[in-house]
Tab-separated table of C-alpha atoms in Angstrom:
chain	number	residue	atom	x	y	z
A	1	MET	CA	0.055	0.049	0.105
A	2	CYS	CA	2.744	2.402	1.114
A	3	LYS	CA	5.081	1.518	-1.486
A	4	SER	CA	2.278	2.181	-4.188
A	5	GLU	CA	1.843	5.837	-2.752
A	6	LEU	CA	5.467	6.314	-2.755
A	7	ALA	CA	5.639	5.188	-6.329
A	8	ALA	CA	2.807	7.969	-7.146
A	9	PHE	CA	4.775	10.416	-5.326
A	10	LEU	CA	7.910	9.633	-7.616
A	11	LEU	CA	5.716	9.670	-10.510
A	12	LEU	CA	4.260	13.006	-9.733
A	13	CYS	CA	7.916	14.307	-8.920
A	14	ALA	CA	8.886	13.172	-12.300
A	15	SER	CA	6.102	14.761	-14.379
A	16	THR	CA	6.560	17.857	-12.387
A	17	ALA	CA	9.982	17.736	-13.437
A	18	THR	CA	9.048	17.458	-17.031
A	19	VAL	CA	6.622	20.612	-16.874
A	20	ALA	CA	9.063	22.359	-14.883
A	21	SER	CA	11.584	22.262	-17.797
A	22	GLN	CA	8.785	24.214	-20.035
A	23	THR	CA	8.766	27.969	-19.318
A	24	ILE	CA	5.032	29.062	-18.856
A	25	ALA	CA	5.774	32.520	-17.889
A	26	LYS	CA	8.511	34.845	-17.161
A	27	MET	CA	8.231	37.245	-14.524
A	28	GLN	CA	10.596	39.945	-12.729
A	29	LEU	CA	10.370	39.597	-8.760
A	30	PRO	CA	9.599	42.879	-7.166
A	31	CYS	CA	12.545	42.455	-4.736
A	32	GLU	CA	15.361	40.489	-3.693
A	33	SER	CA	13.437	37.406	-2.274
A	34	PRO	CA	14.903	34.272	-0.506
A	35	PHE	CA	11.345	32.501	-0.712
A	36	GLN	CA	8.208	32.451	-2.948
A	37	VAL	CA	4.866	30.297	-2.887
A	38	LEU	CA	2.695	29.951	-6.068
A	39	SER	CA	-0.968	29.689	-5.217
A	40	PRO	CA	-2.738	26.460	-5.894
A	41	VAL	CA	-4.333	27.691	-9.076
A	42	GLY	CA	-1.058	29.041	-10.382
A	43	THR	CA	-2.498	32.645	-10.673
A	44	GLN	CA	-0.593	34.556	-8.070
A	45	LEU	CA	2.799	34.372	-6.595
A	46	ALA	CA	3.450	35.191	-2.795
A	47	VAL	CA	7.135	36.678	-2.596
A	48	GLN	CA	8.871	37.226	0.511
A	49	CYS	CA	11.167	40.185	0.051
A	50	LYS	CA	14.805	40.240	1.938
A	51	GLY	CA	13.779	42.436	5.105
A	52	ASN	CA	10.709	40.151	5.438
A	53	SER	CA	7.851	42.237	3.796
A	54	LEU	CA	5.396	40.183	1.543
A	55	ARG	CA	4.114	41.033	-1.889
A	56	LEU	CA	1.507	39.416	-3.869
A	57	ILE	CA	1.932	39.476	-7.831
A	58	ASP	CA	-0.588	38.216	-10.394
A	59	VAL	CA	0.928	35.390	-12.773
A	60	PRO	CA	1.696	35.844	-15.431
A	61	ASP	CA	1.575	39.704	-15.988
A	62	GLY	CA	3.347	40.635	-12.720
A	63	THR	CA	0.880	43.190	-11.402
A	64	GLN	CA	1.388	43.719	-7.821
A	65	GLN	CA	-1.769	43.168	-5.649
A	66	THR	CA	-1.016	43.639	-2.518
A	67	SER	CA	1.946	44.406	-0.064
A	68	ILE	CA	2.480	43.603	3.729
A	69	LEU	CA	4.905	45.694	5.240
A	70	ALA	CA	7.747	44.429	7.026
A	71	ALA	CA	7.148	45.873	10.362
A	72	ARG	CA	5.801	42.835	12.039
A	73	GLY	CA	7.995	40.430	10.393
A	74	VAL	CA	6.546	38.000	7.971
A	75	ASN	CA	7.644	34.691	9.063
A	76	THR	CA	5.657	31.826	7.364
A	77	PHE	CA	2.794	32.111	4.673
A	78	VAL	CA	0.489	29.541	3.075
A	79	TYR	CA	-2.223	29.501	0.624
A	80	SER	CA	-5.657	27.830	1.090
A	81	PRO	CA	-6.348	24.895	-1.042
A	82	ASP	CA	-8.755	26.732	-2.920
A	83	GLY	CA	-6.486	29.557	-3.504
A	84	ARG	CA	-8.941	32.172	-2.182
A	85	TRP	CA	-6.968	33.103	1.045
A	86	LEU	CA	-3.400	33.590	1.968
A	87	ALA	CA	-2.614	33.091	5.610
A	88	VAL	CA	0.218	34.910	7.080
A	89	GLY	CA	2.174	34.306	10.351
A	90	PHE	CA	4.123	37.131	11.951
A	91	ASP	CA	7.017	37.275	14.388
A	92	ASP	CA	4.720	38.962	16.770
A	93	GLY	CA	2.691	35.873	17.108
A	94	THR	CA	-0.307	37.453	15.034
A	95	VAL	CA	-1.919	36.039	11.982
A	96	ASP	CA	-3.453	37.640	9.018
A	97	VAL	CA	-5.692	35.748	6.702
A	98	ILE	CA	-6.143	37.836	3.607
A	99	SER	CA	-8.130	37.467	0.276
A	100	SER	CA	-5.945	36.779	-2.472
A	101	ARG	CA	-8.230	37.945	-5.276
A	102	ASP	CA	-11.114	39.651	-3.763
A	103	LYS	CA	-11.809	42.789	-2.162
A	104	VAL	CA	-12.986	40.969	1.198
A	105	PRO	CA	-11.732	42.545	4.547
A	106	SER	CA	-8.743	40.606	5.903
A	107	LYS	CA	-8.992	38.692	8.989
A	108	HIS	CA	-6.370	39.589	11.743
A	109	TRP	CA	-5.963	37.969	15.507
A	110	GLN	CA	-3.236	37.405	18.018
A	111	ALA	CA	-3.003	33.700	18.017
A	112	SER	CA	-0.157	33.564	20.409
A	113	SER	CA	2.799	35.798	22.174
A	114	HIS	CA	5.254	33.823	20.277
A	115	ARG	CA	6.363	33.857	16.726
A	116	ILE	CA	4.286	32.021	14.187
A	117	ASP	CA	6.399	29.189	12.582
A	118	GLU	CA	3.770	26.891	11.281
A	119	LEU	CA	0.372	27.480	9.251
A	120	TYR	CA	-1.451	24.609	7.617
A	121	PHE	CA	-5.096	24.987	6.212
A	122	PHE	CA	-7.483	22.383	6.171
A	123	PRO	CA	-9.074	21.109	2.930
A	124	ASP	CA	-12.127	23.206	3.610
A	125	SER	CA	-9.938	26.522	3.409
A	126	LYS	CA	-11.624	27.805	6.476
A	127	THR	CA	-9.917	26.112	9.200
A	128	ILE	CA	-6.461	26.582	9.791
A	129	PHE	CA	-3.707	24.971	12.212
A	130	VAL	CA	-1.281	27.612	13.946
A	131	GLY	CA	1.862	26.475	15.287
A	132	PRO	CA	3.929	29.233	17.404
A	133	VAL	CA	7.472	28.586	18.167
A	134	GLY	CA	7.770	26.812	21.763
A	135	SER	CA	4.315	26.567	22.307
A	136	PRO	CA	1.353	24.114	21.704
A	137	GLY	CA	-0.207	24.192	18.136
A	138	THR	CA	-3.881	25.658	17.952
A	139	VAL	CA	-6.607	25.387	15.318
A	140	TRP	CA	-8.721	28.206	14.365
A	141	ASP	CA	-11.932	28.404	12.516
A	142	THR	CA	-11.702	31.553	10.080
A	143	ALA	CA	-15.002	31.288	8.519
A	144	ASN	CA	-16.302	34.353	10.411
A	145	THR	CA	-14.397	35.970	13.332
A	146	PRO	CA	-11.260	33.784	13.824
A	147	ALA	CA	-12.356	31.629	16.784
A	148	LEU	CA	-10.148	29.031	18.628
A	149	ARG	CA	-11.309	25.351	18.197
A	150	ALA	CA	-8.649	23.100	19.615
A	151	THR	CA	-5.184	23.388	21.335
A	152	LEU	CA	-3.019	20.377	20.804
A	153	PRO	CA	-0.382	20.300	23.682
A	154	GLY	CA	2.822	18.054	23.660
A	155	ASP	CA	5.280	17.274	26.161
A	156	PHE	CA	7.119	20.389	25.478
A	157	GLY	CA	7.771	22.774	22.747
A	158	GLY	CA	5.769	23.192	19.794
A	159	ILE	CA	4.763	21.884	16.359
A	160	SER	CA	7.152	21.102	13.799
A	161	ALA	CA	4.932	19.558	11.139
A	162	CYS	CA	1.352	18.902	10.332
A	163	ALA	CA	-1.095	17.419	7.979
A	164	VAL	CA	-4.938	17.018	7.476
A	165	SER	CA	-6.542	14.194	5.704
A	166	SER	CA	-8.208	15.016	2.678
A	167	ASP	CA	-11.362	14.425	3.917
A	168	GLY	CA	-10.470	16.700	6.760
A	169	LYS	CA	-11.548	13.997	9.474
A	170	LEU	CA	-7.591	13.284	10.875
A	171	LEU	CA	-4.982	15.578	11.817
A	172	ALA	CA	-1.607	14.661	12.293
A	173	ALA	CA	0.712	17.041	14.105
A	174	ALA	CA	4.787	16.394	14.754
A	175	GLY	CA	6.042	17.947	18.041
A	176	ASP	CA	9.227	19.414	18.732
A	177	ASP	CA	9.093	16.674	21.466
A	178	THR	CA	9.702	14.004	18.394
A	179	VAL	CA	6.270	12.638	19.143
A	180	VAL	CA	3.510	12.182	16.391
A	181	ARG	CA	0.230	12.299	17.360
A	182	TRP	CA	-3.375	12.007	15.650
A	183	TYR	CA	-6.506	13.780	16.356
A	184	ASP	CA	-10.176	13.178	15.676
A	185	THR	CA	-11.162	16.481	14.246
A	186	ALA	CA	-14.695	16.057	15.343
A	187	THR	CA	-13.763	15.886	19.056
A	188	TRP	CA	-10.220	16.996	19.016
A	189	GLN	CA	-9.348	14.005	21.183
A	190	LYS	CA	-6.041	12.473	20.467
A	191	ILE	CA	-6.526	9.119	19.093
A	192	ARG	CA	-3.062	7.731	18.623
A	193	GLU	CA	0.618	8.940	19.224
A	194	TYR	CA	3.812	7.476	17.891
A	195	ARG	CA	7.157	7.766	20.262
A	196	GLY	CA	9.311	5.981	18.136
A	197	PHE	CA	11.201	8.789	16.438
A	198	LEU	CA	14.409	10.435	18.304
A	199	LEU	CA	14.695	13.191	16.167
A	200	GLU	CA	12.184	16.064	14.876
A	201	THR	CA	9.913	15.045	11.971
A	202	PHE	CA	9.697	18.347	9.592
A	203	ALA	CA	7.437	16.837	7.229
A	204	LEU	CA	3.850	14.788	7.375
A	205	LYS	CA	1.570	14.102	4.367
A	206	PHE	CA	-1.425	11.660	4.679
A	207	THR	CA	-2.060	9.293	1.595
A	208	GLN	CA	-5.309	10.180	-0.279
A	209	ASP	CA	-7.184	7.621	1.488
A	210	ALA	CA	-5.859	8.616	4.779
A	211	LYS	CA	-5.045	5.308	5.661
A	212	GLN	CA	-1.208	5.913	6.113
A	213	LEU	CA	0.792	8.939	7.085
A	214	LEU	CA	4.305	9.680	5.578
A	215	ALA	CA	6.914	11.414	7.753
A	216	GLY	CA	10.240	13.180	6.622
A	217	ALA	CA	12.775	12.504	8.939
A	218	PRO	CA	16.308	14.142	9.378
A	219	THR	CA	17.806	10.771	9.451
A	220	ARG	CA	17.128	10.362	5.327
A	221	THR	CA	14.419	7.814	5.922
A	222	LEU	CA	10.675	8.014	5.032
A	223	PRO	CA	8.782	6.285	7.737
A	224	CYS	CA	5.301	5.205	6.402
A	225	SER	CA	2.878	4.654	9.417
A	226	THR	CA	-0.823	3.409	9.155
A	227	SER	CA	-3.497	5.598	10.685
A	228	PRO	CA	-5.625	4.670	13.751
A	229	PRO	CA	-6.491	1.626	14.718
A	230	GLN	CA	-3.230	-0.086	13.063
A	231	LYS	CA	0.157	0.403	14.319
A	232	ARG	CA	2.467	-0.695	11.515
A	233	LEU	CA	5.617	1.439	10.631
A	234	VAL	CA	7.613	0.809	7.668
A	235	ASN	CA	11.106	2.807	7.103
A	236	TYR	CA	12.279	3.691	3.401
A	237	ARG	CA	15.697	4.606	3.303
A	238	ARG	CA	15.601	7.120	0.847
A	239	ARG	CA	16.163	10.643	0.431
A	240	LEU	CA	12.342	11.346	-0.398
A	241	ALA	CA	11.340	13.428	2.335
A	242	ARG	CA	11.711	16.810	0.274
A	243	ILE	CA	8.946	15.832	-1.921
A	244	LEU	CA	6.488	16.044	0.922
A	245	ALA	CA	7.099	19.352	1.982
B	1	MET	CA	29.242	42.087	62.655
B	2	ASN	CA	26.646	40.097	60.621
B	3	PHE	CA	23.063	40.332	61.233
B	4	SER	CA	20.172	38.277	60.122
B	5	ARG	CA	17.594	40.212	58.028
B	6	ARG	CA	15.378	39.954	60.880
B	7	GLU	CA	17.898	41.587	63.372
B	8	LEU	CA	18.872	44.250	60.887
B	9	LEU	CA	15.023	45.089	60.356
B	10	GLU	CA	14.672	45.159	64.108
B	11	ARG	CA	17.625	47.461	64.684
B	12	CYS	CA	16.648	49.670	61.880
B	13	ALA	CA	12.917	50.055	63.287
B	14	VAL	CA	14.378	50.677	66.607
B	15	PHE	CA	16.763	53.588	65.411
B	16	GLY	CA	14.222	54.850	63.326
B	17	VAL	CA	16.111	54.224	59.929
B	18	VAL	CA	12.928	52.192	58.845
B	19	THR	CA	9.457	53.636	59.589
B	20	LEU	CA	6.892	50.722	59.802
B	21	THR	CA	3.594	51.462	58.646
B	22	THR	CA	1.969	48.503	58.666
B	23	SER	CA	0.503	46.272	61.484
B	24	LEU	CA	2.357	43.198	60.690
B	25	PRO	CA	4.985	41.929	63.271
B	26	LEU	CA	8.469	42.249	62.484
B	27	SER	CA	8.858	38.630	62.009
B	28	ALA	CA	6.397	38.282	59.372
B	29	LEU	CA	7.884	41.366	57.643
B	30	ALA	CA	11.543	39.827	57.562
B	31	ALA	CA	9.911	36.483	56.140
B	32	ALA	CA	8.273	38.476	53.320
B	33	TRP	CA	11.427	40.286	52.859
B	34	ASP	CA	13.425	36.903	52.740
B	35	ASP	CA	10.931	35.714	50.236
B	36	ALA	CA	11.174	38.753	48.102
B	37	VAL	CA	14.991	38.474	48.105
B	38	LYS	CA	14.991	34.773	47.226
B	39	LYS	CA	12.421	35.228	44.335
B	40	ARG	CA	13.937	34.594	40.946
B	41	GLN	CA	12.665	35.312	37.278
B	42	PRO	CA	12.280	32.475	35.238
B	43	THR	CA	15.303	31.718	32.780
B	44	PRO	CA	14.077	33.353	29.368
B	45	PHE	CA	12.906	31.235	26.586
B	46	CYS	CA	15.147	30.351	23.782
B	47	GLU	CA	13.688	28.019	20.829
B	48	LEU	CA	14.555	24.204	21.072
B	49	GLY	CA	15.882	24.035	17.342
B	50	PRO	CA	15.570	21.099	14.908
B	51	PHE	CA	18.492	19.151	16.726
B	52	TYR	CA	16.865	17.783	19.786
B	53	LYS	CA	17.504	14.099	20.222
B	54	ARG	CA	15.595	11.703	22.734
B	55	GLN	CA	17.369	9.267	24.643
B	56	ALA	CA	20.582	10.993	25.588
B	57	PRO	CA	23.195	9.603	27.458
B	58	ASN	CA	23.298	9.985	30.950
B	59	THR	CA	26.891	11.327	31.332
B	60	SER	CA	28.613	14.902	32.497
B	61	MET	CA	31.607	14.375	30.176
B	62	LEU	CA	30.754	15.506	26.715
B	63	ARG	CA	34.196	16.013	25.371
B	64	ALA	CA	36.373	12.896	24.434
B	65	PRO	CA	40.000	12.799	24.495
B	66	GLY	CA	41.697	14.320	21.584
B	67	ASP	CA	38.581	16.546	20.694
B	68	SER	CA	39.431	19.722	19.144
B	69	GLY	CA	38.362	23.180	20.606
B	70	LEU	CA	38.733	25.016	23.963
B	71	PRO	CA	37.765	22.879	26.792
B	72	LEU	CA	34.676	24.190	28.365
B	73	ALA	CA	32.949	23.620	31.961
B	74	VAL	CA	29.650	24.674	32.453
B	75	SER	CA	27.815	24.691	35.956
B	76	GLY	CA	24.862	25.695	37.637
B	77	VAL	CA	22.006	25.222	39.882
B	78	VAL	CA	18.283	24.460	39.063
B	79	TYR	CA	15.567	26.858	40.998
B	80	ASN	CA	12.310	27.729	40.705
B	81	THR	CA	10.640	30.995	40.889
B	82	ARG	CA	10.536	30.936	44.619
B	83	GLY	CA	14.173	30.645	44.747
B	84	GLU	CA	14.081	27.013	45.876
B	85	VAL	CA	16.060	24.446	44.622
B	86	VAL	CA	14.619	21.969	42.268
B	87	HIS	CA	15.567	18.483	43.296
B	88	ASN	CA	14.196	16.379	40.724
B	89	ALA	CA	14.943	18.018	37.477
B	90	LYS	CA	16.226	16.317	34.462
B	91	LEU	CA	18.439	18.612	31.988
B	92	GLU	CA	19.308	17.370	28.507
B	93	ILE	CA	21.881	19.436	27.031
B	94	TRP	CA	23.138	19.347	23.491
B	95	GLN	CA	25.472	21.433	21.156
B	96	THR	CA	27.539	21.216	18.182
B	97	ASP	CA	31.053	20.116	18.214
B	98	ASN	CA	33.950	22.672	17.750
B	99	SER	CA	33.451	22.681	13.821
B	100	GLY	CA	29.880	23.648	14.128
B	101	HIS	CA	28.189	20.094	13.551
B	102	TYR	CA	25.353	18.279	15.460
B	103	ASP	CA	25.888	14.625	15.922
B	104	ILE	CA	22.319	13.253	14.247
B	105	ALA	CA	23.545	9.730	13.856
B	106	GLY	CA	24.786	9.256	17.331
B	107	TYR	CA	25.111	11.177	20.685
B	108	ARG	CA	28.265	13.303	20.539
B	109	TYR	CA	27.841	16.247	22.575
B	110	ARG	CA	24.562	15.314	23.891
B	111	ALA	CA	23.933	14.214	27.572
B	112	LEU	CA	21.164	13.813	30.361
B	113	ILE	CA	21.871	14.997	33.610
B	114	GLU	CA	19.637	14.570	37.014
B	115	PRO	CA	21.245	16.994	39.592
B	116	GLY	CA	19.946	15.650	42.497
B	117	ALA	CA	18.999	16.545	45.998
B	118	LYS	CA	21.194	19.616	45.706
B	119	GLY	CA	19.977	20.919	42.153
B	120	SER	CA	23.529	21.508	40.947
B	121	TYR	CA	24.986	20.320	37.550
B	122	ALA	CA	28.259	20.580	35.856
B	123	ILE	CA	29.180	19.300	32.391
B	124	GLU	CA	32.762	19.374	30.634
B	125	SER	CA	32.645	19.946	27.062
B	126	VAL	CA	34.254	22.122	24.543
B	127	MET	CA	33.244	25.588	23.159
B	128	PRO	CA	30.660	24.985	20.468
B	129	GLY	CA	31.399	26.157	17.097
B	130	HIS	CA	29.576	28.676	14.306
B	131	TYR	CA	27.703	27.073	11.769
B	132	PRO	CA	26.193	28.915	8.908
B	133	THR	CA	22.533	29.245	9.653
B	134	ARG	CA	23.055	30.485	13.273
B	135	VAL	CA	24.966	33.594	14.436
B	136	CYS	CA	26.324	32.610	17.833
B	137	GLN	CA	28.083	29.782	19.756
B	138	HIS	CA	25.560	28.247	21.873
B	139	VAL	CA	24.442	25.204	24.095
B	140	HIS	CA	20.740	23.921	24.234
B	141	TYR	CA	18.837	23.105	27.365
B	142	LEU	CA	15.799	21.411	27.918
B	143	VAL	CA	14.756	21.216	31.705
B	144	THR	CA	12.076	19.149	33.116
B	145	ALA	CA	10.515	18.522	36.482
B	146	PRO	CA	7.362	17.421	37.868
B	147	GLY	CA	5.293	20.390	38.712
B	148	HIS	CA	7.067	22.795	36.788
B	149	LYS	CA	6.683	23.971	33.335
B	150	PRO	CA	9.313	22.581	30.841
B	151	LEU	CA	12.351	25.074	30.352
B	152	ILE	CA	13.780	25.251	26.745
B	153	THR	CA	16.636	27.824	26.388
B	154	GLN	CA	20.081	28.200	25.230
B	155	LEU	CA	23.160	29.390	26.851
B	156	TYR	CA	25.350	31.912	25.077
B	157	PHE	CA	29.027	33.302	25.582
B	158	ALA	CA	29.877	36.811	26.128
B	159	THR	CA	33.265	35.871	24.666
B	160	ASP	CA	31.655	34.860	21.153
B	161	PRO	CA	33.129	37.170	18.691
B	162	VAL	CA	29.652	38.370	17.354
B	163	PHE	CA	29.354	40.358	20.561
B	164	ALA	CA	32.483	42.346	19.684
B	165	GLY	CA	33.179	42.555	23.252
B	166	ASP	CA	30.077	44.145	24.272
B	167	PRO	CA	27.303	41.714	24.972
B	168	ALA	CA	24.795	44.000	26.526
B	169	LYS	CA	24.780	46.311	23.285
B	170	ASN	CA	25.222	43.626	20.602
B	171	PHE	CA	23.499	40.345	21.784
B	172	THR	CA	20.488	41.338	19.209
B	173	ARG	CA	23.057	40.718	16.405
B	174	ASP	CA	21.653	37.144	16.921
B	175	PRO	CA	17.850	37.376	16.479
B	176	LEU	CA	17.122	34.127	18.287
B	177	ILE	CA	18.684	35.553	21.408
B	178	THR	CA	15.564	36.865	23.572
B	179	SER	CA	17.696	38.070	26.496
B	180	ARG	CA	20.844	39.375	27.490
B	181	GLU	CA	20.851	37.267	30.511
B	182	LEU	CA	21.189	34.008	28.112
B	183	VAL	CA	24.708	35.702	27.104
B	184	ARG	CA	26.834	34.537	30.144
B	185	PRO	CA	30.294	35.709	31.459
B	186	VAL	CA	33.183	33.388	30.476
B	187	VAL	CA	36.187	32.908	33.039
B	188	ILE	CA	39.287	31.506	31.772
B	189	LYS	CA	40.842	28.902	34.321
B	190	GLY	CA	43.447	26.008	34.534
B	191	ASP	CA	47.322	26.718	33.635
B	192	PRO	CA	49.103	27.314	30.314
B	193	LYS	CA	49.192	23.511	29.267
B	194	GLN	CA	45.422	23.370	29.900
B	195	ILE	CA	42.938	26.447	29.725
B	196	ILE	CA	39.311	25.849	30.613
B	197	ALA	CA	36.703	28.328	29.612
B	198	ALA	CA	34.177	28.295	32.689
B	199	VAL	CA	30.671	29.560	32.747
B	200	ASN	CA	28.146	29.713	35.351
B	201	PHE	CA	24.569	28.948	34.047
B	202	ASP	CA	21.838	28.973	36.904
B	203	LEU	CA	18.394	27.558	35.702
B	204	VAL	CA	15.064	29.033	36.834
B	205	MET	CA	11.921	27.198	36.485
B	206	GLU	CA	8.349	28.242	36.341
B	207	MET	CA	5.717	26.054	38.666
B	208	LEU	CA	2.730	24.913	37.199
């Protein structure tokens, strides 16, 4: 099961590599930029400028839509799966969810007193996981005024990676404490944890059927564990973790 | 002449040096004064980083014979914010070697220490190296104890060239350093054949 999923990932990489060899558009970046994210629908590019400001530019014409000043320090950002929203995490522990295309007012709230390191949208594009550095991860409903739905504490520290199953029913979170925990998103009860890793997990991804969870580990392995209730774990000694990111 | 804090308070009150505007007895005031003096601020948080590894060996000797780098001795006591020694703490300590490399495969320069009843700990190591994605030399700490919030922090060295001799002014050159307090003075000890950099780093945990 897991091997076939791996093969699918490799195929995806191979096809991506083929596509990447064809230039679709050429754009001038608006600044010196260490990091960019393309929206899921491919029509917008979020560009983090040196100095930690953020600019959203249309693809392929390069028109700048929005600019977020650097004063609060942009630390992380992610598009929602439907491409309508961009969530931005700041050094001061605040989060903005801004519309990527409509003139809809953005949402802004203080999610933590610590820097926001991780953001992850659920498949509904309205629920978002927020991971502050050194603090428990939290889940927020942003459909209206952002509201806290759950807090996911570990033994210590924060969350290093997060994944949600495609049906939105399972959330897996890897902690700084090296433990991976599964949660039922209907009740927010922890339904399983795996303490076999000695080092931090830095990437997680559910298979499409949510029966298995792939984890990127710094030991250059790709552990694949079954979701509850089974507890099988397979290690793939390949440098494949990068494709999960 | 040495006076206890209570005796000093009594004499000051008698001679009019201190005016008491409260109805509390002197003994209660002295105890409150004692408590206020003993209270400690929690050690500032400094992030865990990606190189923590579970199950570090129980040892205080992190360096091995022949390891390169300036020998480093770090010692301290684990307290809580009331100023009491934390008897049952566990310290996990990790750092790079002198070249700036973390041991991911094994447990070099990683240790678990249980300070015991006196709350004191000491490690023998080498001065950690610099590595490209971090500005300053540092040692990581994770301190846990029943009834206390886990303490995650890092120790920095006032001798680090990054601070250019003035850590009070320049500690923000490393954006991860949250407090000047984490940059500790270094005392050079030993003899010309074997000098050692010695650092004191007390840790203060918050109670649950």
